[in-house]
PDB file of C-alpha atoms and ligand atoms in Angstrom:
ATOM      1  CA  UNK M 184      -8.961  91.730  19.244  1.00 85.00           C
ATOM      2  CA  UNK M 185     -10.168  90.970  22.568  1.00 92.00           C
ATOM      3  CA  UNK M 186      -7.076  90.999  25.410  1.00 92.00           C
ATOM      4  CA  UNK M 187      -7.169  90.281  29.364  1.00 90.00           C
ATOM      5  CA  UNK M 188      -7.484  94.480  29.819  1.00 91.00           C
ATOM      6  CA  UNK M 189     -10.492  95.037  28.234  1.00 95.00           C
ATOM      7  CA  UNK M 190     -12.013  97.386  29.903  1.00 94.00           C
ATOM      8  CA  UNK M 191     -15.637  97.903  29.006  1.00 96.00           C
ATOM      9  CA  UNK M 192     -17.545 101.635  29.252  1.00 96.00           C
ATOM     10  CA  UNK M 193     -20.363 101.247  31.638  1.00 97.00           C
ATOM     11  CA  UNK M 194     -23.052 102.052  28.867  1.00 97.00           C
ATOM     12  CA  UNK M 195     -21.594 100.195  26.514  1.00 98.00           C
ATOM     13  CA  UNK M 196     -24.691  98.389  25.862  1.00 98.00           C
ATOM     14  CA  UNK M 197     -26.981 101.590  26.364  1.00 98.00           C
ATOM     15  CA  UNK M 198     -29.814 101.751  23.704  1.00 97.00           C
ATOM     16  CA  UNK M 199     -29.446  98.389  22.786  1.00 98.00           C
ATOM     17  CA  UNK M 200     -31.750  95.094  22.874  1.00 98.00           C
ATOM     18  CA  UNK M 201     -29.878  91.807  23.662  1.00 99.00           C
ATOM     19  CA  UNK M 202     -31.841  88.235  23.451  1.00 99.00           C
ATOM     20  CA  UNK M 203     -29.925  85.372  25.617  1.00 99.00           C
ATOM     21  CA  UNK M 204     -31.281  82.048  25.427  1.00 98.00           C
ATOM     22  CA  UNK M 205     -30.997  79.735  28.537  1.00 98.00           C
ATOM     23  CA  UNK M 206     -31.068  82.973  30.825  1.00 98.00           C
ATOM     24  CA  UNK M 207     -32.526  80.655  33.380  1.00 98.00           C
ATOM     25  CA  UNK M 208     -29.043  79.746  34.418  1.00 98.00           C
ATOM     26  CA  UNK M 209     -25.941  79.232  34.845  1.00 97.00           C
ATOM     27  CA  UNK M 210     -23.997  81.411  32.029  1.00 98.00           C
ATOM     28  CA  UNK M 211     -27.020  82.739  30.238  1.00 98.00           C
ATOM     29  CA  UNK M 212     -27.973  84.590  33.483  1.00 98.00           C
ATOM     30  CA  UNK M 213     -24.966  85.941  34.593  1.00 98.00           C
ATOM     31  CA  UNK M 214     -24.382  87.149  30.427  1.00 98.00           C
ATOM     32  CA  UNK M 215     -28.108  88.865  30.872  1.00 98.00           C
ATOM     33  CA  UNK M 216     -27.447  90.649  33.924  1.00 98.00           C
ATOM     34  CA  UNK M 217     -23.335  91.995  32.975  1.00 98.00           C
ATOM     35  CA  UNK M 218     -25.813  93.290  29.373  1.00 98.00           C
ATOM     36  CA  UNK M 219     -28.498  94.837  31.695  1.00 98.00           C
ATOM     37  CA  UNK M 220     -25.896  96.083  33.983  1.00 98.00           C
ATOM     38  CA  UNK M 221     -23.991  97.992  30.661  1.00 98.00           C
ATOM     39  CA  UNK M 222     -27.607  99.955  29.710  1.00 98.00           C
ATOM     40  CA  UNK M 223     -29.161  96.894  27.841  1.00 98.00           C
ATOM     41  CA  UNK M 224     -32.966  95.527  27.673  1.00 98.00           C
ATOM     42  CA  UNK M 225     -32.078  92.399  27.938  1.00 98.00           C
ATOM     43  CA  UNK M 226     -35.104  89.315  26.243  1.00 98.00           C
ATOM     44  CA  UNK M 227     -34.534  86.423  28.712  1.00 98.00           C
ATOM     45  CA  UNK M 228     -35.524  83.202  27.307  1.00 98.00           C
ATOM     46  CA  UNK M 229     -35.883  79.808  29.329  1.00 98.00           C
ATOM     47  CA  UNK M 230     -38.047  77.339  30.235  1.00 98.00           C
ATOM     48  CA  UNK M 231     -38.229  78.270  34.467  1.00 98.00           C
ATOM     49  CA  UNK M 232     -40.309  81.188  34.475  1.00 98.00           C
ATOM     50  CA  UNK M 233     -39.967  81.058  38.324  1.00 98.00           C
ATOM     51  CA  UNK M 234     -35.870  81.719  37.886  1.00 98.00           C
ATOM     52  CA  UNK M 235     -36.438  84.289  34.725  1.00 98.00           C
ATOM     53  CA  UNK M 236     -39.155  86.044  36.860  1.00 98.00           C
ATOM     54  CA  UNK M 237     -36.352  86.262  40.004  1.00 98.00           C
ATOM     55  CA  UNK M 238     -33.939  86.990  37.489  1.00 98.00           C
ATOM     56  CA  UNK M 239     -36.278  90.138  35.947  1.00 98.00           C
ATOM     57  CA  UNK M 240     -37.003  91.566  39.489  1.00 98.00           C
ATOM     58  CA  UNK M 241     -32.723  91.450  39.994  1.00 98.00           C
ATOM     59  CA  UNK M 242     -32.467  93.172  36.408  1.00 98.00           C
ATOM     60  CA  UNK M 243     -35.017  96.088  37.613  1.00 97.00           C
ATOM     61  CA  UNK M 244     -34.074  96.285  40.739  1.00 97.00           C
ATOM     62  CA  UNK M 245     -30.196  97.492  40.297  1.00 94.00           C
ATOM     63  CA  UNK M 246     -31.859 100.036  37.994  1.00 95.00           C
ATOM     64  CA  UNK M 247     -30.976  98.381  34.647  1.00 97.00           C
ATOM     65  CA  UNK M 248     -33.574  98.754  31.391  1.00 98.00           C
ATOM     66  CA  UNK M 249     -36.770  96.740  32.428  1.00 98.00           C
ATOM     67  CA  UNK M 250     -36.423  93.491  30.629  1.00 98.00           C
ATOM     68  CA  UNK M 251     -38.333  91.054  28.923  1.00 98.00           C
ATOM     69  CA  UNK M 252     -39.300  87.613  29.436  1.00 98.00           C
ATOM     70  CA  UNK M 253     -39.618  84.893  26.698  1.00 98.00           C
ATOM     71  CA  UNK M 254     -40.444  81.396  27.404  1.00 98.00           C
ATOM     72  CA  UNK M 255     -39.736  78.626  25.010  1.00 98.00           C
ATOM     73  CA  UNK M 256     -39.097  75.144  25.256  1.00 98.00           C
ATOM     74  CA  UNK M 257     -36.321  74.937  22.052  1.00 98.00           C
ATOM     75  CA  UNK M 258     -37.238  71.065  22.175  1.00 98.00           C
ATOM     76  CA  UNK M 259     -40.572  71.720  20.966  1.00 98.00           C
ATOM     77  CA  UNK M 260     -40.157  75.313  18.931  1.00 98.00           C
ATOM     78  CA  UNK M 261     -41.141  75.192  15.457  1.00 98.00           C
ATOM     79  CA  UNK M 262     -41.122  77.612  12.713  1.00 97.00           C
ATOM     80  CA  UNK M 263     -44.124  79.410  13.627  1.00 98.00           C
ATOM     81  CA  UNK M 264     -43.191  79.704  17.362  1.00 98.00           C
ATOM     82  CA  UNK M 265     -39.529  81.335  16.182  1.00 98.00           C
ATOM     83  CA  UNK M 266     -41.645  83.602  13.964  1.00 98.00           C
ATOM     84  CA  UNK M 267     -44.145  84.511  16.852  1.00 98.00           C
ATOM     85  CA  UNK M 268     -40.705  85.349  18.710  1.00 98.00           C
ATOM     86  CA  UNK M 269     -39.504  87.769  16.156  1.00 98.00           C
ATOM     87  CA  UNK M 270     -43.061  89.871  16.172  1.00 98.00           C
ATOM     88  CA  UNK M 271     -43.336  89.773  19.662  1.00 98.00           C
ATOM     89  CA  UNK M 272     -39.622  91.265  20.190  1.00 98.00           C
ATOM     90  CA  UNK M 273     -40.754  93.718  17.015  1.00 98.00           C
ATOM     91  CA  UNK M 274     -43.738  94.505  19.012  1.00 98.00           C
ATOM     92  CA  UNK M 275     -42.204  94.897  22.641  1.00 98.00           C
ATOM     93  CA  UNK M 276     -38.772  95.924  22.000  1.00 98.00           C
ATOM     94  CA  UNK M 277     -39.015  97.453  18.545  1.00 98.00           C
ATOM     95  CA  UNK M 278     -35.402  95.974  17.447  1.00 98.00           C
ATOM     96  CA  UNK M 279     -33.065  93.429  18.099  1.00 98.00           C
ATOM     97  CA  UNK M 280     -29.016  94.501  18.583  1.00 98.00           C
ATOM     98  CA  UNK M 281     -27.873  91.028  19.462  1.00 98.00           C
ATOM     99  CA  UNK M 282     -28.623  87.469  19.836  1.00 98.00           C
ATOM    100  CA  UNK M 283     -26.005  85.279  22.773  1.00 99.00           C
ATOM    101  CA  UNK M 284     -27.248  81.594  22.470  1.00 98.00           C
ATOM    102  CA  UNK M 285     -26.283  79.972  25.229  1.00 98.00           C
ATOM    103  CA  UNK M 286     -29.119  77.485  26.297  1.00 98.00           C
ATOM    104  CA  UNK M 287     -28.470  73.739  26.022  1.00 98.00           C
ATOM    105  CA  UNK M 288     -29.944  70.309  26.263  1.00 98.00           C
ATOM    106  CA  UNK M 289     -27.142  67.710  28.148  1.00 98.00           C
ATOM    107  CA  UNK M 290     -28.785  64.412  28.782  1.00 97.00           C
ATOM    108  CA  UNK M 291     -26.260  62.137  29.989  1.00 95.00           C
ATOM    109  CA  UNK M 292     -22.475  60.955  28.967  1.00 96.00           C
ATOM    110  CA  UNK M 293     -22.724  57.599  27.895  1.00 97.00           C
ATOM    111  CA  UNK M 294     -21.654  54.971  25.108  1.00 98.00           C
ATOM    112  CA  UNK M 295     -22.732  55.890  21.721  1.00 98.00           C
ATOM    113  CA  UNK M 296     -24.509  52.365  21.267  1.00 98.00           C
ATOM    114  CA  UNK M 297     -26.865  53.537  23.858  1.00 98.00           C
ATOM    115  CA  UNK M 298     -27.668  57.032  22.930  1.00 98.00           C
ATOM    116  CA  UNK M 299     -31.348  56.428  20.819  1.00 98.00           C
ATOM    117  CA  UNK M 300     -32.976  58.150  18.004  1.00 98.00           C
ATOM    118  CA  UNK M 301     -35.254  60.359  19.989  1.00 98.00           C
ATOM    119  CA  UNK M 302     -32.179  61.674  22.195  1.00 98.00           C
ATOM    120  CA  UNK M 303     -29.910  62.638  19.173  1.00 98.00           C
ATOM    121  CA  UNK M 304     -32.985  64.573  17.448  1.00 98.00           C
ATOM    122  CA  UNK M 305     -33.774  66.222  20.996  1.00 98.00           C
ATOM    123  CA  UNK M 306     -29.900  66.830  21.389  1.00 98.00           C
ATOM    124  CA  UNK M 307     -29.255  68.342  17.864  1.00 98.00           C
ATOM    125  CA  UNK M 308     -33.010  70.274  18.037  1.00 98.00           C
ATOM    126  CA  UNK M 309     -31.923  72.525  21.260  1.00 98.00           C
ATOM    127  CA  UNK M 310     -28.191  73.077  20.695  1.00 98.00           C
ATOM    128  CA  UNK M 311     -27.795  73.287  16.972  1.00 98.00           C
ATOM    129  CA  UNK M 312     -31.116  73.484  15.323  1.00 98.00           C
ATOM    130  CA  UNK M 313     -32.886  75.916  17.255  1.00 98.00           C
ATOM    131  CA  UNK M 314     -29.615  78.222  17.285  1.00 99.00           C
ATOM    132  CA  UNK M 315     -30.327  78.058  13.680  1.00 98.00           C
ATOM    133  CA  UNK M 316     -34.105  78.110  13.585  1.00 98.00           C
ATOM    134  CA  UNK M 317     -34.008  81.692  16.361  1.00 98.00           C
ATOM    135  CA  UNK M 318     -30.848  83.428  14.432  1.00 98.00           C
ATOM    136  CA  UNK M 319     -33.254  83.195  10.814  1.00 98.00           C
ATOM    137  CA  UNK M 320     -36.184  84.168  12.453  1.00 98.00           C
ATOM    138  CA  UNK M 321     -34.812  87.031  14.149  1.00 98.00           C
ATOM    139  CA  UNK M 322     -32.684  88.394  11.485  1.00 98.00           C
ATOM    140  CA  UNK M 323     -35.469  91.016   9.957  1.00 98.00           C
ATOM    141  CA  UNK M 324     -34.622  92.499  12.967  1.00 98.00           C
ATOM    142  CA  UNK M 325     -30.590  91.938  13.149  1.00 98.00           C
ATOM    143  CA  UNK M 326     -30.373  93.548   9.594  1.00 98.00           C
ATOM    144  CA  UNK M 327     -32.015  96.709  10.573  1.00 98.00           C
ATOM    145  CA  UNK M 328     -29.567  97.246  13.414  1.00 98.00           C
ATOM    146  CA  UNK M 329     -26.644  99.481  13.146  1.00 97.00           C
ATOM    147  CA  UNK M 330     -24.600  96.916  14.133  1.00 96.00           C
ATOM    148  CA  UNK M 331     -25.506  93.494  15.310  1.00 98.00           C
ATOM    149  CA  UNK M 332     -23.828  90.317  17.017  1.00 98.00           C
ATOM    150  CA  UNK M 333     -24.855  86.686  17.312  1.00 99.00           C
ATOM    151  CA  UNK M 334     -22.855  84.837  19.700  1.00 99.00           C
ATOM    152  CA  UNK M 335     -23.163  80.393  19.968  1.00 98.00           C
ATOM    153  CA  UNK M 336     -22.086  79.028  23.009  1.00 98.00           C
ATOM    154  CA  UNK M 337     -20.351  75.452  22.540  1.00 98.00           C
ATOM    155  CA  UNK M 338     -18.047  73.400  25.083  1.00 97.00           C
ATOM    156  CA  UNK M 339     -14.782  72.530  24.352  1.00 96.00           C
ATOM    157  CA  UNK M 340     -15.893  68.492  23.461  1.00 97.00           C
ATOM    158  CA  UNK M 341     -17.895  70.362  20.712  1.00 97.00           C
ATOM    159  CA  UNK M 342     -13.878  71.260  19.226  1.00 97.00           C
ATOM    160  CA  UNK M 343     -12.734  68.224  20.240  1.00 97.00           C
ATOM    161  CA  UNK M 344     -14.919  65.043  20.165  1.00 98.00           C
ATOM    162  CA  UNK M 345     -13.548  62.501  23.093  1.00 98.00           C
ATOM    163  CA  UNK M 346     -15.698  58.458  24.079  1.00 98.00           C
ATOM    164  CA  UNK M 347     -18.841  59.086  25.823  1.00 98.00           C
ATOM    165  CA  UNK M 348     -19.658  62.822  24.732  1.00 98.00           C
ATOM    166  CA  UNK M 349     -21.892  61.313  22.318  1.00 98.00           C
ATOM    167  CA  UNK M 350     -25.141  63.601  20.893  1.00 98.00           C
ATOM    168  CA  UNK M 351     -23.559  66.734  22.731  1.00 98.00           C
ATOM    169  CA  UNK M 352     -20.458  66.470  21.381  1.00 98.00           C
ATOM    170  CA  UNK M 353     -21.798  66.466  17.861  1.00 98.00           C
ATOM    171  CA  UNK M 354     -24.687  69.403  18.564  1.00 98.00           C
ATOM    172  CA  UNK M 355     -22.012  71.453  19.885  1.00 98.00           C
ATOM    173  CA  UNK M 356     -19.360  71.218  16.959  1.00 98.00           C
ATOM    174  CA  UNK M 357     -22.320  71.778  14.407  1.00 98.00           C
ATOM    175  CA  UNK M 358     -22.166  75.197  16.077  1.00 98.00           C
ATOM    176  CA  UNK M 359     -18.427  75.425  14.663  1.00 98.00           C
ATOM    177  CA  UNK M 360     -19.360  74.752  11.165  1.00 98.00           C
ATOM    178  CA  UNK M 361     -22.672  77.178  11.584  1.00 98.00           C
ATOM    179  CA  UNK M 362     -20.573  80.210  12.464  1.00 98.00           C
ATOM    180  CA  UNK M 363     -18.045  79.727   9.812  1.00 98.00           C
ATOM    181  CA  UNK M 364     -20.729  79.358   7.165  1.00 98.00           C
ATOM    182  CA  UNK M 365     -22.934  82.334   8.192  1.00 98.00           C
ATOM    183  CA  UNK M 366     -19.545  84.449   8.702  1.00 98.00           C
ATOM    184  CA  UNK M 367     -18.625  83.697   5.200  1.00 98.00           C
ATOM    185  CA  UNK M 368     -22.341  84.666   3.810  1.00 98.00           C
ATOM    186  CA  UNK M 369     -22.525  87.890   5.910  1.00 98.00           C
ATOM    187  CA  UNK M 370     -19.147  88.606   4.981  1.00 97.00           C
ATOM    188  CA  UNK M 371     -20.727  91.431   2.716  1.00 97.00           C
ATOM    189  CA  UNK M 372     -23.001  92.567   5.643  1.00 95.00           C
ATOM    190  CA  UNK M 373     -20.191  94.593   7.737  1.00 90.00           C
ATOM    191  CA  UNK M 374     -23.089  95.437  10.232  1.00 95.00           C
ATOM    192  CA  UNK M 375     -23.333  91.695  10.917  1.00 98.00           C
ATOM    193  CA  UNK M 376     -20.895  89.707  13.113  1.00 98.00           C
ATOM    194  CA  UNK M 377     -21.490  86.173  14.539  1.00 98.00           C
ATOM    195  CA  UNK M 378     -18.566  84.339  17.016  1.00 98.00           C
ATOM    196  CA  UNK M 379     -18.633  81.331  18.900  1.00 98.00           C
ATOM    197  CA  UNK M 380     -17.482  81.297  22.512  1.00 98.00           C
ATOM    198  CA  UNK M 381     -16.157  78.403  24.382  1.00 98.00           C
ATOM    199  CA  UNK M 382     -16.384  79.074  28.101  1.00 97.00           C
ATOM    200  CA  UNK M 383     -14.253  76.336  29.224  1.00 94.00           C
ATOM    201  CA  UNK M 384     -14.756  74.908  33.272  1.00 95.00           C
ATOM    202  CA  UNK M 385     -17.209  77.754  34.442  1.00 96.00           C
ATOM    203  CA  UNK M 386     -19.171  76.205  37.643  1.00 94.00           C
ATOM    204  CA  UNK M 387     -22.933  76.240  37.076  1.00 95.00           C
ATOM    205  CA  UNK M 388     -25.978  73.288  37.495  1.00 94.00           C
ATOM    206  CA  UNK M 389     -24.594  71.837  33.938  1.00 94.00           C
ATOM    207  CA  UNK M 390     -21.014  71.720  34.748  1.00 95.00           C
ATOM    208  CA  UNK M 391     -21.537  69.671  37.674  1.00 92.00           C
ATOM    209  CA  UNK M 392     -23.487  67.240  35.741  1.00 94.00           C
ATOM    210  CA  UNK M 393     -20.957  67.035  33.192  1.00 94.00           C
ATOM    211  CA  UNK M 394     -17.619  67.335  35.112  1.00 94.00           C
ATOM    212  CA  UNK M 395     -18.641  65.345  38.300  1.00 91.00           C
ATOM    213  CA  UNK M 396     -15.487  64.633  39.057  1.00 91.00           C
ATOM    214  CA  UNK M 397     -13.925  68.515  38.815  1.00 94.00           C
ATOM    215  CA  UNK M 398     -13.106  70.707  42.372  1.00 93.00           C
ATOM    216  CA  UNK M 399     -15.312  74.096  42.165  1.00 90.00           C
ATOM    217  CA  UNK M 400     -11.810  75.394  43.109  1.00 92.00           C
ATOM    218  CA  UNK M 401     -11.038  74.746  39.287  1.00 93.00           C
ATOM    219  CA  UNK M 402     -13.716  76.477  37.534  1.00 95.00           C
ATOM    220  CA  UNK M 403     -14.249  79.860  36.874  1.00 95.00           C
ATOM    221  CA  UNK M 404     -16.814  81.935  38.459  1.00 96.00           C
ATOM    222  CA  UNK M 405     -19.582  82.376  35.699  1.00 97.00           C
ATOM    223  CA  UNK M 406     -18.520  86.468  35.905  1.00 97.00           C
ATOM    224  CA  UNK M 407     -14.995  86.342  34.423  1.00 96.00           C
ATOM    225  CA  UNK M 408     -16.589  85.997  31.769  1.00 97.00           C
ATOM    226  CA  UNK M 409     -18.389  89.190  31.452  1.00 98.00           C
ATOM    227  CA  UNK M 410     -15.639  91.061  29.674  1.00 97.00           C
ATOM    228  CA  UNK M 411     -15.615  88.972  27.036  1.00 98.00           C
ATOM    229  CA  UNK M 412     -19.333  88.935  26.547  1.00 98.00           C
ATOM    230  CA  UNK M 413     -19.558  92.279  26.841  1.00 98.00           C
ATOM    231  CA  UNK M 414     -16.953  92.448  24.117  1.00 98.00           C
ATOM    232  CA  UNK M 415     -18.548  90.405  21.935  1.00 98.00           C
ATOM    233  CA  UNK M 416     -21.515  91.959  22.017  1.00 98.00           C
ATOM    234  CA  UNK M 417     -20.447  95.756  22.282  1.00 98.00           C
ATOM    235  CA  UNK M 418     -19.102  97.511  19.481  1.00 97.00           C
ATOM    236  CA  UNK M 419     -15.562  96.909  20.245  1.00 97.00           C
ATOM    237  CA  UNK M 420     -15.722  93.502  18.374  1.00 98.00           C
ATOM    238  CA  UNK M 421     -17.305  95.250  15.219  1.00 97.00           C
ATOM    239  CA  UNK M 422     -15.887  93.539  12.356  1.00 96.00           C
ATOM    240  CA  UNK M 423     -14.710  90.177  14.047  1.00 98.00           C
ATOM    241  CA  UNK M 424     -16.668  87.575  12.557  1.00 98.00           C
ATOM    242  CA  UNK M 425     -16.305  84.131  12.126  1.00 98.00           C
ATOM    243  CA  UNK M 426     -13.860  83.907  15.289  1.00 98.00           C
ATOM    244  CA  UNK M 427     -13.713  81.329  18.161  1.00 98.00           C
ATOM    245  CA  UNK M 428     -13.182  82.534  21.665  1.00 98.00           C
ATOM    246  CA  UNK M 429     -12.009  80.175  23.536  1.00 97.00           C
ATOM    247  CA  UNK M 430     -11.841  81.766  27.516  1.00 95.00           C
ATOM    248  CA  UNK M 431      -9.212  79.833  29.225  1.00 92.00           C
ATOM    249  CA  UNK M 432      -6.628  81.304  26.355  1.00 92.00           C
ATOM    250  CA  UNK M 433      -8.083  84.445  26.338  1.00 94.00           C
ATOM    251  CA  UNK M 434      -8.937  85.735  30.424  1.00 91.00           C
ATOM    252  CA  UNK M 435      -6.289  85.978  32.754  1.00 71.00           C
ATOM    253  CA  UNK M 436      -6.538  83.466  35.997  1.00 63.00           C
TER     254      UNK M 436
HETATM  255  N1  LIG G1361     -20.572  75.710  32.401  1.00 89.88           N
HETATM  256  C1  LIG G1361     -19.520  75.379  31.691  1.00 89.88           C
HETATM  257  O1  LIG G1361     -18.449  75.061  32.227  1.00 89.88           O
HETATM  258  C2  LIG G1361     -19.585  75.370  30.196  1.00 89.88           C
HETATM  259  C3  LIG G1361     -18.414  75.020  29.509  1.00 89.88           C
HETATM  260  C4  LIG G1361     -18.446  75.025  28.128  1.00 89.88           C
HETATM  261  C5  LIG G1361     -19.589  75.362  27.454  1.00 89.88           C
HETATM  262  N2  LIG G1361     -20.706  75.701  28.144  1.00 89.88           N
HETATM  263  C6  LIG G1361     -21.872  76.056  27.368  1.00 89.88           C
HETATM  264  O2  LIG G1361     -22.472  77.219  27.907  1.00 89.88           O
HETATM  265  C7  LIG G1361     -23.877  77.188  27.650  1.00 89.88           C
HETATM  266  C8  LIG G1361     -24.616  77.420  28.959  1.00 89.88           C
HETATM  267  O3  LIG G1361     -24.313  76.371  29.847  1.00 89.88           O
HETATM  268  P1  LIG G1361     -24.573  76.480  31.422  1.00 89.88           P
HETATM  269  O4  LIG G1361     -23.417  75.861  32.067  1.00 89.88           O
HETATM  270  O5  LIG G1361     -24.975  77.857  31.757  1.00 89.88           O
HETATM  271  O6  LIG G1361     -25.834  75.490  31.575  1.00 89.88           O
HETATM  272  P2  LIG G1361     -27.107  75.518  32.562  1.00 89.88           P
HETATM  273  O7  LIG G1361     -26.793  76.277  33.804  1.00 89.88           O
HETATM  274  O8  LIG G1361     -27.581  74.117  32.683  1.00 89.88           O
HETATM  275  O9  LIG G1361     -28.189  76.364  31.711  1.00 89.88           O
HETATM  276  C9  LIG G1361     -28.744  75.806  30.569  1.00 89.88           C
HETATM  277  C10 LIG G1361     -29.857  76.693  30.082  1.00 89.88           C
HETATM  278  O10 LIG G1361     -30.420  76.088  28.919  1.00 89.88           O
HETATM  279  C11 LIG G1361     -31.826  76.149  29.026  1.00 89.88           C
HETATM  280  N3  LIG G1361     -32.440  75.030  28.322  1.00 89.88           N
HETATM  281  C12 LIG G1361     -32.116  73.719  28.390  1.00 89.88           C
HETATM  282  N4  LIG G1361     -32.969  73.003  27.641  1.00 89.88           N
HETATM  283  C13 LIG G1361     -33.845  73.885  27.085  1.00 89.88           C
HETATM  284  C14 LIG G1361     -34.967  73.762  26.229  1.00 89.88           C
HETATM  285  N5  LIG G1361     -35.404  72.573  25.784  1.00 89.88           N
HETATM  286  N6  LIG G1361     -35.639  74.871  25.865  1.00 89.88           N
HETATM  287  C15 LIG G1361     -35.262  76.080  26.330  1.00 89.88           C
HETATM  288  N7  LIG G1361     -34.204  76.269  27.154  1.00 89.88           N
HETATM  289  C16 LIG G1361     -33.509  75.178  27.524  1.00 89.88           C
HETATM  290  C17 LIG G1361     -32.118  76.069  30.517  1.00 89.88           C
HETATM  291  O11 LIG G1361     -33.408  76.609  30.727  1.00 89.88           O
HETATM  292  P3  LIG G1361     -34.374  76.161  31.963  1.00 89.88           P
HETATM  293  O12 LIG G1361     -33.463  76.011  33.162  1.00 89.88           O
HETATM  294  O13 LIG G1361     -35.305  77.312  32.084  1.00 89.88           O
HETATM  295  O14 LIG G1361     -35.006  74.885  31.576  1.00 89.88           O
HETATM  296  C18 LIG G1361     -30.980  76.888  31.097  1.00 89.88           C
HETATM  297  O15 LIG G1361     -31.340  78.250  31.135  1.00 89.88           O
HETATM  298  C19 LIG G1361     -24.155  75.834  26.995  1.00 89.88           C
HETATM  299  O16 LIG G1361     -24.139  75.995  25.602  1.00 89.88           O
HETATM  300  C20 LIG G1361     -22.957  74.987  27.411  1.00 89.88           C
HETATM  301  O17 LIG G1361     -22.680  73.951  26.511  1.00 89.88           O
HETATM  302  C21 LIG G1361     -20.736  75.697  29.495  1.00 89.88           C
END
């Protein structure tokens, strides 16, 4: 199991090819760069090409694995787009070690009386359907690795529903009963894993929309977490499946 001394190797991603969703920002970047940095071609998907185009130039630039971008808007993806992302990793990358999902719609924190229809469907489309809709579509590809890891990202209201987190709250626990299911059914698959990871306060652009009121001073920096990605996602955690990781128990402060 994962403690506060991990210490990673510096190739311990070397060979390897690592998707992250919402590598745009905030936690998805910093997780694509740590992979990149530890010998990985990392896919970054987003919706700003601008920042996953800065982001590619940092990747190649320290000398890391040229990457590969992937646009997608997950409120729009449908079946065909996931499989067009499966053949186009296939074509470019030629396999597909691991799979850290950590984009994610956030609209607002309001009453549930005033959360419509068309905000819910957008909600549970991005952060639980299309974690979903990418894992299936890419698992051709997961199977045939030696040994393959599927991380969800959810925040801690996602655990524990509280007034106002609304949509979110509900897209994000889904994750919860996602992993334990596909845990269970890859049980007999010992070179497939899949863990959620609850970052607790980490500062990035979503934070401060949903933790106004919070001093920087009391997040983490987005890079303490890059031991435990990196265990998750190295071969260290082979075997663990079905596990949360919850950060503020697990990294030292
Ligand atoms: N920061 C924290 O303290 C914290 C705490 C607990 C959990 N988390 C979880 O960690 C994950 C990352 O959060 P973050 O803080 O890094 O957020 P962030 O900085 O706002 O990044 C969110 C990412 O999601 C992408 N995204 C949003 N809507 C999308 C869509 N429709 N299609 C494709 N991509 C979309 C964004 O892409 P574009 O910018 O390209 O549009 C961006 O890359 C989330 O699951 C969040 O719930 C964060």
């Amino acid at each position: 199991m994962f403690t506060p001394d991990y210490r990673p190797a510096p190739d311990l991603l070397a060979q390897r090819v690592i998707l992250v969703t919402g590598a745009s920002s905030g936690l998805g970047r910093e997780a694509a760069l740590a992979f990149a940095r530890h010998g990985a071609t990392v896919i970054l998907h987003g919706r700003n090409t601008k920042r996953l185009e800065k982001l590619y130039d940092e990747i190649e630039g320290c000398g890391a694995p040229q990457p590969i971008i992937l646009p997608l808007d997950l409120a729009r993806a449908g079946e065909v787009d996931y499989a067009n992302v499966e053949q186009a990793i296939r074509a470019r990358a030629g396999r597909l070690d691991g799979l850290l999902h950590s984009a994610a719609h956030f609209a607002h924190l309001t009453e549930l009386a005033h959360e419509s229809l068309e905000h819910w469907l957008t909600t549970l489309r991005v952060n639980s359907a299309a974690v979903h809709a990418l894992t299936r579509a890419c698992l051709p590809l997961l199977r045939a690795a030696p040994d393959a890891s599927v991380v969800a990202t959810a925040e801690m209201h996602g655990l524990q529903p509280a007034a106002y987190w609304g949509a979110f709250a509900v897209s994000q626990g889904a994750l919860l009963g996602w992993i334990t299911i596909l845990a269970q059914e890859w049980a007999p698959l010992p070179g497939l894993r899949v863990n959620l990871l609850v970052p607790g306060a980490v500062a990035s652009p979503l934070r401060s929309r949903t933790h106004p009121g919070e001093t920087q001073a009391s997040r983490l920096a987005p890079a303490a977490l890059v031991p435990l990605w990196l265990y998750l996602m190295g071969p260290d955690s082979r075997g663990v499946s079905g596990q949360v990781f919850e950060a503020s128990k697990l990294l030292a402060r």
